[in-house]
Amino acid sequence: MKRRNLTLGLLALLQVIPLLTGCWSQREIDDLSLVAGIALDKAQETKVETALNKNGAARKKDDLISITYQIFTSSSGGGQSRGGGGSSEQKRYENFTETGDLLLESTREISLRTERPIFAQHFKTLVIGDELLRTTPFWNFMDLMYRESEFRPSALVFVARGLARDTFELKGAKEIPAFRILKMVDNQYKSTRILPSVTLAKLLTYLQSKSSFLLQAIIKGGGEIKFAGAGIIHGQSGKLVGFLDEDELSSVTLITGKVRGGVVKFTDEETGQKNLYEILSYNSEIVPRVEGDNLSFDVRIESRGRLSESWVINEKSFDDRFLKRQGQYVAKQLERNIRQTLEKIQKKYKADVIGFGKELRIHEPKTWDKVKSQWDQKFSQAEVRVHAKTIVAEFGASGSKVIEHQDQPEP
């Protein structure tokens, strides 16, 4: 009986063994080009591509788009030089660019230039050049990103002012540019000039609904990169129609209420001196108003913060009149900034990149059904009223004083 049970056990084990072979289809990391970021530009060959093509490497193609892959290198970023003395830093990344008419074909072309095939399942950052977005609808070149399973839907999307691939080159060798861009987004709690992240998955919802939206803009200069405003993508055309500068982007985040921190610069009108108000807490509300065929919105803002820097001299920090005056100036400055930005978005670009349509759909669904097909045009004609209220809770680190201020709405 025991022998029979042992025989049955061995037979069962033999059937299980093939399932325990581990990663039979594994690919070693050292044999792959792990992608950190991808840059897309309107066709513009690099010097390397031009040299290779001149020597007979050209293939039949229409030059429409350039794709740049930023990959990890095996270098850890430092080590002893071969000469024996000192250290020699090597870049931790390498960029490969291919120009052609189809992204997947260009990706396969890179395998003719490196011994390691492209592996994009860990890529974090997608940067798109403004010239490409101005001339080509977004969905024309994004199909591969959604059709190919290797591309991560959680990757973040940005627009470059200039060539996207230039943002993948930094002075120094310690940082991988694609990762640096990713980490800069985490500074949102320090600034109102950083947009909430737009992932590939969120981008797809914008494109499918033909909604206008914003992308965080990046510029390159002096070997450094910086977030600099936002690109406006028009929902119907799917193209870049313009940019908001940093101050205008700040106003947009103040309207939406997606504020985790930041500062507001304002002027003391009595003395002409500059002061700085730091946001500690913030809330905003967009309220749609429908009266017959007339559509309007109220933007209500409440903020609590501190005067972190004041250039007004001979003023007592805890004087009620001083604090009240500064609070009124903050509220007026907020309203002024927001109105100027709304004027540009509504009249120049005619694109609801803020979310007024979403609030109308939630609160007035019947009205939304009537206007949604031509919403950007309707939005451009809608009146928007802005009301700001501030609470000065602190004067720097020198103490605490709570005074509520509200700028009276314009008649």
mmCIF file of C-alpha atoms in Angstrom, residues 144 162 224:
data_model
loop_
_atom_site.group_PDB
_atom_site.id
_atom_site.type_symbol
_atom_site.label_atom_id
_atom_site.label_comp_id
_atom_site.label_asym_id
_atom_site.label_seq_id
_atom_site.Cartn_x
_atom_site.Cartn_y
_atom_site.Cartn_z
ATOM 1 C CA LEU A 144 1.128 53.028 -31.212
ATOM 2 C CA GLY A 162 11.188 73.482 -29.006
ATOM 3 C CA GLU A 224 19.009 72.909 -17.689
#
